[in-house]
Amino acid sequence: MDDLIPKLLTFPPVPSPAEPLSDYQYDQSIRAISQLLTSAPPGKLGSGLSTGEDVFDILDPSTQSLAYLHILHAHIEAARSASKASPGSLPPAVLFGGRLWPRIVAFVEGFDPVQVRYAGSQFRFVLEVVTRGTQQTGQPLQAVTLLRSAILRLDPTSSTLTSTHHKFVRLCLTCKAFQEALPVLERSIYHLPVSIDKGAAARATRFLCSETESSASYLNPDHGLTLKLSSRDCLEYHLYGGMIYMGLKQWERAMSFLEVVLLAPSTNVTSAIMVEAYKKWVLVGLLLSGRAPSLPKGMNKNMMRNIHALAKPYNCLVEAFTSGRLFRLKGDIEEGQSFWLSDCNFGLVLQVYDAFRKFSVLRLANIYAALPLTEVARRTSPDPSDLVEAASYITRLIVSGELNATLTLPQDTTTPATLRFLPSSSVPRTEADLHYDLTAHKAELEIILKHLQDSDHRLEISKEYIDKLRVMKKQKEQETKAGVSGGQVMSDFDEDVMADL
Amino acid sequence: MDLKADAKVPSTPKSRVVVTETPKFDLDSYIANYAGRTRYARLYLIGTSSKVLATEALKAAVAEAKAGNDVQRYMDAVAALRPHLTPGDPDGVIDRSWVERKEKQNKAESSRLEAELKGYKNNLIKESIRMGNEDLGAHYHAIGDLTSATKAYGRMRDYCTTPAHIASTSFRVIEVAIDQNNWLAVQSSVHKIRNIQLKPDDHAKAQPKTQAAMGLSQMHAGDYRDAAISFLNTDPSLGDKYNEVLTSNDVAVYGGLCALASMSREELQAQVLENTTFRNFLELEPHIRRAINFFCAAKYTQCLSILEAYRADYLLDLHLQRHLVKIYGRIRTKSIVQYFAPFSHVTLDSMARTFASQDRSNPAIEDELVPLIAAGTLKAKIDLEHRVLVADEVDLRAEVHREAFESVKRFKKEAHLKLMRMEFLNAGLEIKAPPRQGMGGGGGGFSSIAGDVLAGAGAAGGGDMTGLQQRGQGLAKDSSRGAGLASGGGGGRKR
């Protein structure tokens, strides 16, 4: 171990060189260190220093992350093999309060993301240990915060889905840490990890350490930072994400997550996860807008049929809601009780029931400009004669901002209170507001476009596309020989690319 | 006397509208305008619908039927008349001898004509075959066997040589189709007539009849606007040439009402009031012209009151009965919308005064307005506090901004979803059916709809599905508690 330390400390060079290292030089040096660490015999890394100092005190997790990581890995392995604990559980040294725990925390909170790219599987291993360890000690929240910092440090845009994301979201859902999940969930997923095309990578003049447009170039199963994801994992991630937003009552965002699940491509086979997502999506749609949500474009017809067959009680519920009759809604809810309970959607259904009253009041605004409270109560309250309750309900709606109206309660009790709906333009938006919104939208659009371009680029250099181009070119040559105009081929070609989507 | 097995039985009248008011027309002079089978049809309708004229009309219907050859009609008329008469009245009893005699006669005539036709067919003279079929068809039409009549006329088509033949065949088909209420057949026959090349005077003779027939079929199909246009283009030379179907008065009434129900003020002004040809028709029914004038002059109360005054009459009209309520409803809606168009605020009381409510039990005008507003026909809102109808104010600028933001949001969402879909495909992550073996293994991928696969995943225990359900249940319990999840999240924030 002693002989390794000086070598390990040579990288990165201190003080930093006048001219920053080029990607090539960086790549070379890191690979050298990595080679050094991986070729060391197993026990060596796990052993202590002859001076008695703790290895971890010498190495700095933020600048010598690679070395730190490998050594940490070795120590954990050593602790595991040394302890007599059962194979499923972790030794106390690794758990919270153990010797290695503060080292682990220091590493996860301060690692250098670029260096870690070169030791993906070890990194993943450490995160695994963290997750399992906290589950063992029964304090999953620590895992939540640690995983979250790991994810965001590794990829601040968090735009590529990894297995860590999947574990993170699941963990948050089990321990109900919804707010904590937000920083990761806020950043939508735009890429899924794909095994890289060896040929294309060889042609590219990029290194693992170079700055890339998108995290998808280093977050893939080949480099170990993420396990190979199955389609089930991807769908589950979005379903869990949707459920977290449902818990936070952010219906719109929940809808977009659920729609990703609904639009997932399939070979004419419907997934149970999709059916679940549909059921929740329909209920959230009701809660968001008071109307049945319209299906996103591009859904497969066969799947829709299958889903409708399985989700009939939900469709009936939607019809009852939109029919505007409370009795019918109540009856449908009671009848379908076994369904809601077995799908664990009962909470949502109850919220739908409460929302019914809210939406029936809001619907009144479409027809009336003002009406007395007695009329409102007659049309929407469960108990039309209780005006005090109606008044307090409406006040709650106005205060929460969902209803844009004024309720005047006159002094004398003979004249009834009046509810006057204000037109939406009565809340004026200043130029500054609009400008702010516009710039926000613009920034988001730019992000999306960037991701689109990146995916486009990756597709273009993929082997299949190039093969197809070759075939097309041959066909075109043959056809120009035969005298047919080439323009036709090109348009067919374009169509072909899109048709697979 | 015993009735034979295939003897006709009186059919019960279909449930019809009942009109209690006395209509303005005089039954005898009204019915004198018509000829042919429509006389009976109209008399029967009036008899079964009007309380006041029932006896008179049905007696006339019985007489009409007895004068003709249709046994079924006679029996229907007598059956309808019977409840209106005193029990001993001989008019209420079916004249069995007449019935038997007529049936024998009809049968004899049918066989005679069929035999003649066979003879002609053997001789292969086209003209006689055509005439034979025509006579056969006419006979069947007269005795009320409309399906055979249509078949006979249909057979004529092959033997028609001149355009005049085709025209006359088509007119016959139209007649039978009108009796059968088969409006599609009427339309197709009219198109046929229009497509053939007729001599100019033949064409002039055919034009009003085809227009009127077309208008009638369009009205029954509910295309009031097209019907109005057809009627408005009918040449006044129609006179009484089409009395077997309708009179010029009818053309005026149908045309006027359909136009009122479907056309805007400018159109009414241009195409009806200033229409020189239609003016001839309108002179026959001056109250329709007055109603249209009032509508164009925005005097809705007078217009609607004229229409109300003639409601009883029109409800007893053979072709209008089914559509009158709808037509009147549309006229009323149009009046309300137009009345409100120039204002920003109108008191509900002045609206109620202008548009007297039709529903005696509920004189509130707002109940009539609510469905119009909900459907979007009337762009206004009701203010029940001040009892005023307030016009919708649209802030165009805010609308434009809002729509722009909406479209950006939509674009972002769609782009994201499409990108994700492409990513799924690119990563080879489409949902596939699980492989046949090893289905029970833990996370077994997806399930097809086969229930056993779903069950298999659950039974495998490791199935994350159960885990999902437990978590979901926890979530459900939490939300049903209703206390904001802030408490759950806040509790979670402790380290």
PDB file of N, CA, C and O in Angstrom, chain B residues 168-209:
ATOM      1  N   SER B 168     -91.420  10.276 -66.515  1.00  0.00           N
ATOM      2  CA  SER B 168     -92.716   9.908 -65.928  1.00  0.00           C
ATOM      3  C   SER B 168     -92.558   8.738 -64.963  1.00  0.00           C
ATOM      4  O   SER B 168     -93.221   8.696 -63.916  1.00  0.00           O
ATOM      5  N   THR B 169     -91.655   7.799 -65.287  1.00  0.00           N
ATOM      6  CA  THR B 169     -91.432   6.702 -64.346  1.00  0.00           C
ATOM      7  C   THR B 169     -90.942   7.232 -63.012  1.00  0.00           C
ATOM      8  O   THR B 169     -91.418   6.830 -61.948  1.00  0.00           O
ATOM      9  N   SER B 170     -89.969   8.144 -63.122  1.00  0.00           N
ATOM     10  CA  SER B 170     -89.409   8.653 -61.876  1.00  0.00           C
ATOM     11  C   SER B 170     -90.466   9.377 -61.060  1.00  0.00           C
ATOM     12  O   SER B 170     -90.501   9.262 -59.833  1.00  0.00           O
ATOM     13  N   PHE B 171     -91.340  10.124 -61.740  1.00  0.00           N
ATOM     14  CA  PHE B 171     -92.382  10.812 -60.973  1.00  0.00           C
ATOM     15  C   PHE B 171     -93.276   9.824 -60.250  1.00  0.00           C
ATOM     16  O   PHE B 171     -93.701  10.031 -59.108  1.00  0.00           O
ATOM     17  N   ARG B 172     -93.574   8.716 -60.939  1.00  0.00           N
ATOM     18  CA  ARG B 172     -94.410   7.693 -60.289  1.00  0.00           C
ATOM     19  C   ARG B 172     -93.715   7.156 -59.057  1.00  0.00           C
ATOM     20  O   ARG B 172     -94.317   6.970 -58.001  1.00  0.00           O
ATOM     21  N   VAL B 173     -92.391   6.888 -59.236  1.00  0.00           N
ATOM     22  CA  VAL B 173     -91.637   6.357 -58.104  1.00  0.00           C
ATOM     23  C   VAL B 173     -91.663   7.351 -56.952  1.00  0.00           C
ATOM     24  O   VAL B 173     -91.815   6.989 -55.785  1.00  0.00           O
ATOM     25  N   ILE B 174     -91.551   8.632 -57.301  1.00  0.00           N
ATOM     26  CA  ILE B 174     -91.566   9.659 -56.251  1.00  0.00           C
ATOM     27  C   ILE B 174     -92.878   9.604 -55.497  1.00  0.00           C
ATOM     28  O   ILE B 174     -92.912   9.682 -54.263  1.00  0.00           O
ATOM     29  N   GLU B 175     -93.955   9.484 -56.234  1.00  0.00           N
ATOM     30  CA  GLU B 175     -95.262   9.455 -55.567  1.00  0.00           C
ATOM     31  C   GLU B 175     -95.342   8.339 -54.546  1.00  0.00           C
ATOM     32  O   GLU B 175     -95.773   8.531 -53.419  1.00  0.00           O
ATOM     33  N   VAL B 176     -94.941   7.139 -55.004  1.00  0.00           N
ATOM     34  CA  VAL B 176     -95.038   6.002 -54.072  1.00  0.00           C
ATOM     35  C   VAL B 176     -94.095   6.219 -52.898  1.00  0.00           C
ATOM     36  O   VAL B 176     -94.428   5.948 -51.738  1.00  0.00           O
ATOM     37  N   ALA B 177     -92.907   6.728 -53.196  1.00  0.00           N
ATOM     38  CA  ALA B 177     -91.922   6.905 -52.117  1.00  0.00           C
ATOM     39  C   ALA B 177     -92.426   7.903 -51.085  1.00  0.00           C
ATOM     40  O   ALA B 177     -92.200   7.732 -49.882  1.00  0.00           O
ATOM     41  N   ILE B 178     -93.116   8.961 -51.564  1.00  0.00           N
ATOM     42  CA  ILE B 178     -93.641   9.935 -50.598  1.00  0.00           C
ATOM     43  C   ILE B 178     -94.662   9.271 -49.692  1.00  0.00           C
ATOM     44  O   ILE B 178     -94.680   9.487 -48.483  1.00  0.00           O
ATOM     45  N   ASP B 179     -95.470   8.447 -50.288  1.00  0.00           N
ATOM     46  CA  ASP B 179     -96.451   7.725 -49.475  1.00  0.00           C
ATOM     47  C   ASP B 179     -95.776   6.824 -48.438  1.00  0.00           C
ATOM     48  O   ASP B 179     -96.283   6.622 -47.342  1.00  0.00           O
ATOM     49  N   GLN B 180     -94.649   6.277 -48.860  1.00  0.00           N
ATOM     50  CA  GLN B 180     -93.951   5.372 -47.941  1.00  0.00           C
ATOM     51  C   GLN B 180     -93.044   6.100 -46.964  1.00  0.00           C
ATOM     52  O   GLN B 180     -92.409   5.470 -46.132  1.00  0.00           O
ATOM     53  N   ASN B 181     -92.924   7.426 -47.119  1.00  0.00           N
ATOM     54  CA  ASN B 181     -91.961   8.196 -46.320  1.00  0.00           C
ATOM     55  C   ASN B 181     -90.526   7.784 -46.593  1.00  0.00           C
ATOM     56  O   ASN B 181     -89.658   7.863 -45.731  1.00  0.00           O
ATOM     57  N   ASN B 182     -90.272   7.302 -47.810  1.00  0.00           N
ATOM     58  CA  ASN B 182     -88.914   6.907 -48.169  1.00  0.00           C
ATOM     59  C   ASN B 182     -88.244   8.079 -48.872  1.00  0.00           C
ATOM     60  O   ASN B 182     -88.249   8.175 -50.101  1.00  0.00           O
ATOM     61  N   TRP B 183     -87.656   8.998 -48.097  1.00  0.00           N
ATOM     62  CA  TRP B 183     -87.170  10.238 -48.681  1.00  0.00           C
ATOM     63  C   TRP B 183     -85.903  10.054 -49.501  1.00  0.00           C
ATOM     64  O   TRP B 183     -85.616  10.822 -50.412  1.00  0.00           O
ATOM     65  N   LEU B 184     -85.125   9.046 -49.172  1.00  0.00           N
ATOM     66  CA  LEU B 184     -83.914   8.807 -49.968  1.00  0.00           C
ATOM     67  C   LEU B 184     -84.285   8.461 -51.398  1.00  0.00           C
ATOM     68  O   LEU B 184     -83.645   8.906 -52.352  1.00  0.00           O
ATOM     69  N   ALA B 185     -85.320   7.631 -51.532  1.00  0.00           N
ATOM     70  CA  ALA B 185     -85.741   7.258 -52.886  1.00  0.00           C
ATOM     71  C   ALA B 185     -86.206   8.494 -53.637  1.00  0.00           C
ATOM     72  O   ALA B 185     -85.935   8.650 -54.833  1.00  0.00           O
ATOM     73  N   VAL B 186     -86.898   9.385 -52.921  1.00  0.00           N
ATOM     74  CA  VAL B 186     -87.362  10.615 -53.572  1.00  0.00           C
ATOM     75  C   VAL B 186     -86.168  11.387 -54.108  1.00  0.00           C
ATOM     76  O   VAL B 186     -86.139  11.832 -55.258  1.00  0.00           O
ATOM     77  N   GLN B 187     -85.154  11.531 -53.252  1.00  0.00           N
ATOM     78  CA  GLN B 187     -83.991  12.311 -53.674  1.00  0.00           C
ATOM     79  C   GLN B 187     -83.305  11.684 -54.869  1.00  0.00           C
ATOM     80  O   GLN B 187     -82.909  12.384 -55.805  1.00  0.00           O
ATOM     81  N   SER B 188     -83.156  10.357 -54.837  1.00  0.00           N
ATOM     82  CA  SER B 188     -82.435   9.740 -55.959  1.00  0.00           C
ATOM     83  C   SER B 188     -83.247   9.873 -57.238  1.00  0.00           C
ATOM     84  O   SER B 188     -82.689  10.112 -58.313  1.00  0.00           O
ATOM     85  N   SER B 189     -84.574   9.766 -57.155  1.00  0.00           N
ATOM     86  CA  SER B 189     -85.385   9.925 -58.363  1.00  0.00           C
ATOM     87  C   SER B 189     -85.286  11.333 -58.902  1.00  0.00           C
ATOM     88  O   SER B 189     -85.206  11.550 -60.111  1.00  0.00           O
ATOM     89  N   VAL B 190     -85.291  12.304 -57.987  1.00  0.00           N
ATOM     90  CA  VAL B 190     -85.185  13.697 -58.438  1.00  0.00           C
ATOM     91  C   VAL B 190     -83.860  13.902 -59.164  1.00  0.00           C
ATOM     92  O   VAL B 190     -83.807  14.535 -60.225  1.00  0.00           O
ATOM     93  N   HIS B 191     -82.797  13.354 -58.622  1.00  0.00           N
ATOM     94  CA  HIS B 191     -81.502  13.494 -59.294  1.00  0.00           C
ATOM     95  C   HIS B 191     -81.543  12.869 -60.676  1.00  0.00           C
ATOM     96  O   HIS B 191     -80.975  13.398 -61.630  1.00  0.00           O
ATOM     97  N   LYS B 192     -82.240  11.716 -60.754  1.00  0.00           N
ATOM     98  CA  LYS B 192     -82.329  11.054 -62.059  1.00  0.00           C
ATOM     99  C   LYS B 192     -83.009  11.951 -63.067  1.00  0.00           C
ATOM    100  O   LYS B 192     -82.550  12.113 -64.207  1.00  0.00           O
ATOM    101  N   ILE B 193     -84.114  12.584 -62.616  1.00  0.00           N
ATOM    102  CA  ILE B 193     -84.849  13.427 -63.549  1.00  0.00           C
ATOM    103  C   ILE B 193     -83.992  14.604 -63.983  1.00  0.00           C
ATOM    104  O   ILE B 193     -83.986  15.002 -65.153  1.00  0.00           O
ATOM    105  N   ARG B 194     -83.234  15.133 -63.009  1.00  0.00           N
ATOM    106  CA  ARG B 194     -82.438  16.309 -63.351  1.00  0.00           C
ATOM    107  C   ARG B 194     -81.336  15.978 -64.340  1.00  0.00           C
ATOM    108  O   ARG B 194     -80.892  16.821 -65.102  1.00  0.00           O
ATOM    109  N   ASN B 195     -80.878  14.720 -64.302  1.00  0.00           N
ATOM    110  CA  ASN B 195     -79.742  14.371 -65.151  1.00  0.00           C
ATOM    111  C   ASN B 195     -80.125  14.090 -66.588  1.00  0.00           C
ATOM    112  O   ASN B 195     -79.272  14.089 -67.466  1.00  0.00           O
ATOM    113  N   ILE B 196     -81.395  13.791 -66.836  1.00  0.00           N
ATOM    114  CA  ILE B 196     -81.725  13.444 -68.223  1.00  0.00           C
ATOM    115  C   ILE B 196     -81.998  14.712 -69.031  1.00  0.00           C
ATOM    116  O   ILE B 196     -82.353  15.743 -68.486  1.00  0.00           O
ATOM    117  N   GLN B 197     -81.837  14.569 -70.335  1.00  0.00           N
ATOM    118  CA  GLN B 197     -82.056  15.712 -71.223  1.00  0.00           C
ATOM    119  C   GLN B 197     -83.499  15.762 -71.640  1.00  0.00           C
ATOM    120  O   GLN B 197     -83.967  14.918 -72.374  1.00  0.00           O
ATOM    121  N   LEU B 198     -84.225  16.760 -71.116  1.00  0.00           N
ATOM    122  CA  LEU B 198     -85.633  16.860 -71.496  1.00  0.00           C
ATOM    123  C   LEU B 198     -85.820  17.974 -72.513  1.00  0.00           C
ATOM    124  O   LEU B 198     -85.040  18.912 -72.568  1.00  0.00           O
ATOM    125  N   LYS B 199     -86.900  17.857 -73.272  1.00  0.00           N
ATOM    126  CA  LYS B 199     -87.255  18.971 -74.156  1.00  0.00           C
ATOM    127  C   LYS B 199     -87.620  20.164 -73.286  1.00  0.00           C
ATOM    128  O   LYS B 199     -88.112  19.985 -72.181  1.00  0.00           O
ATOM    129  N   PRO B 200     -87.375  21.382 -73.799  1.00  0.00           N
ATOM    130  CA  PRO B 200     -87.557  22.575 -72.948  1.00  0.00           C
ATOM    131  C   PRO B 200     -88.929  22.658 -72.279  1.00  0.00           C
ATOM    132  O   PRO B 200     -89.009  23.005 -71.108  1.00  0.00           O
ATOM    133  N   ASP B 201     -89.980  22.343 -72.971  1.00  0.00           N
ATOM    134  CA  ASP B 201     -91.269  22.504 -72.290  1.00  0.00           C
ATOM    135  C   ASP B 201     -91.510  21.380 -71.285  1.00  0.00           C
ATOM    136  O   ASP B 201     -92.111  21.604 -70.231  1.00  0.00           O
ATOM    137  N   ASP B 202     -90.978  20.202 -71.611  1.00  0.00           N
ATOM    138  CA  ASP B 202     -91.082  19.123 -70.616  1.00  0.00           C
ATOM    139  C   ASP B 202     -90.322  19.509 -69.354  1.00  0.00           C
ATOM    140  O   ASP B 202     -90.767  19.288 -68.232  1.00  0.00           O
ATOM    141  N   HIS B 203     -89.149  20.087 -69.621  1.00  0.00           N
ATOM    142  CA  HIS B 203     -88.310  20.486 -68.507  1.00  0.00           C
ATOM    143  C   HIS B 203     -89.021  21.517 -67.643  1.00  0.00           C
ATOM    144  O   HIS B 203     -89.001  21.455 -66.414  1.00  0.00           O
ATOM    145  N   ALA B 204     -89.639  22.471 -68.315  1.00  0.00           N
ATOM    146  CA  ALA B 204     -90.356  23.513 -67.575  1.00  0.00           C
ATOM    147  C   ALA B 204     -91.482  22.911 -66.753  1.00  0.00           C
ATOM    148  O   ALA B 204     -91.764  23.357 -65.634  1.00  0.00           O
ATOM    149  N   LYS B 205     -92.099  21.885 -67.288  1.00  0.00           N
ATOM    150  CA  LYS B 205     -93.184  21.256 -66.526  1.00  0.00           C
ATOM    151  C   LYS B 205     -92.626  20.491 -65.331  1.00  0.00           C
ATOM    152  O   LYS B 205     -93.198  20.477 -64.258  1.00  0.00           O
ATOM    153  N   ALA B 206     -91.476  19.846 -65.566  1.00  0.00           N
ATOM    154  CA  ALA B 206     -90.948  18.988 -64.504  1.00  0.00           C
ATOM    155  C   ALA B 206     -90.306  19.787 -63.382  1.00  0.00           C
ATOM    156  O   ALA B 206     -90.321  19.378 -62.226  1.00  0.00           O
ATOM    157  N   GLN B 207     -89.731  20.935 -63.743  1.00  0.00           N
ATOM    158  CA  GLN B 207     -88.916  21.658 -62.772  1.00  0.00           C
ATOM    159  C   GLN B 207     -89.634  21.949 -61.461  1.00  0.00           C
ATOM    160  O   GLN B 207     -89.122  21.600 -60.392  1.00  0.00           O
ATOM    161  N   PRO B 208     -90.818  22.597 -61.483  1.00  0.00           N
ATOM    162  CA  PRO B 208     -91.410  22.893 -60.173  1.00  0.00           C
ATOM    163  C   PRO B 208     -91.693  21.633 -59.362  1.00  0.00           C
ATOM    164  O   PRO B 208     -91.515  21.614 -58.138  1.00  0.00           O
ATOM    165  N   LYS B 209     -92.105  20.581 -60.061  1.00  0.00           N
ATOM    166  CA  LYS B 209     -92.433  19.376 -59.310  1.00  0.00           C
ATOM    167  C   LYS B 209     -91.184  18.769 -58.664  1.00  0.00           C
ATOM    168  O   LYS B 209     -91.215  18.339 -57.509  1.00  0.00           O
TER     169      LYS B 209
END
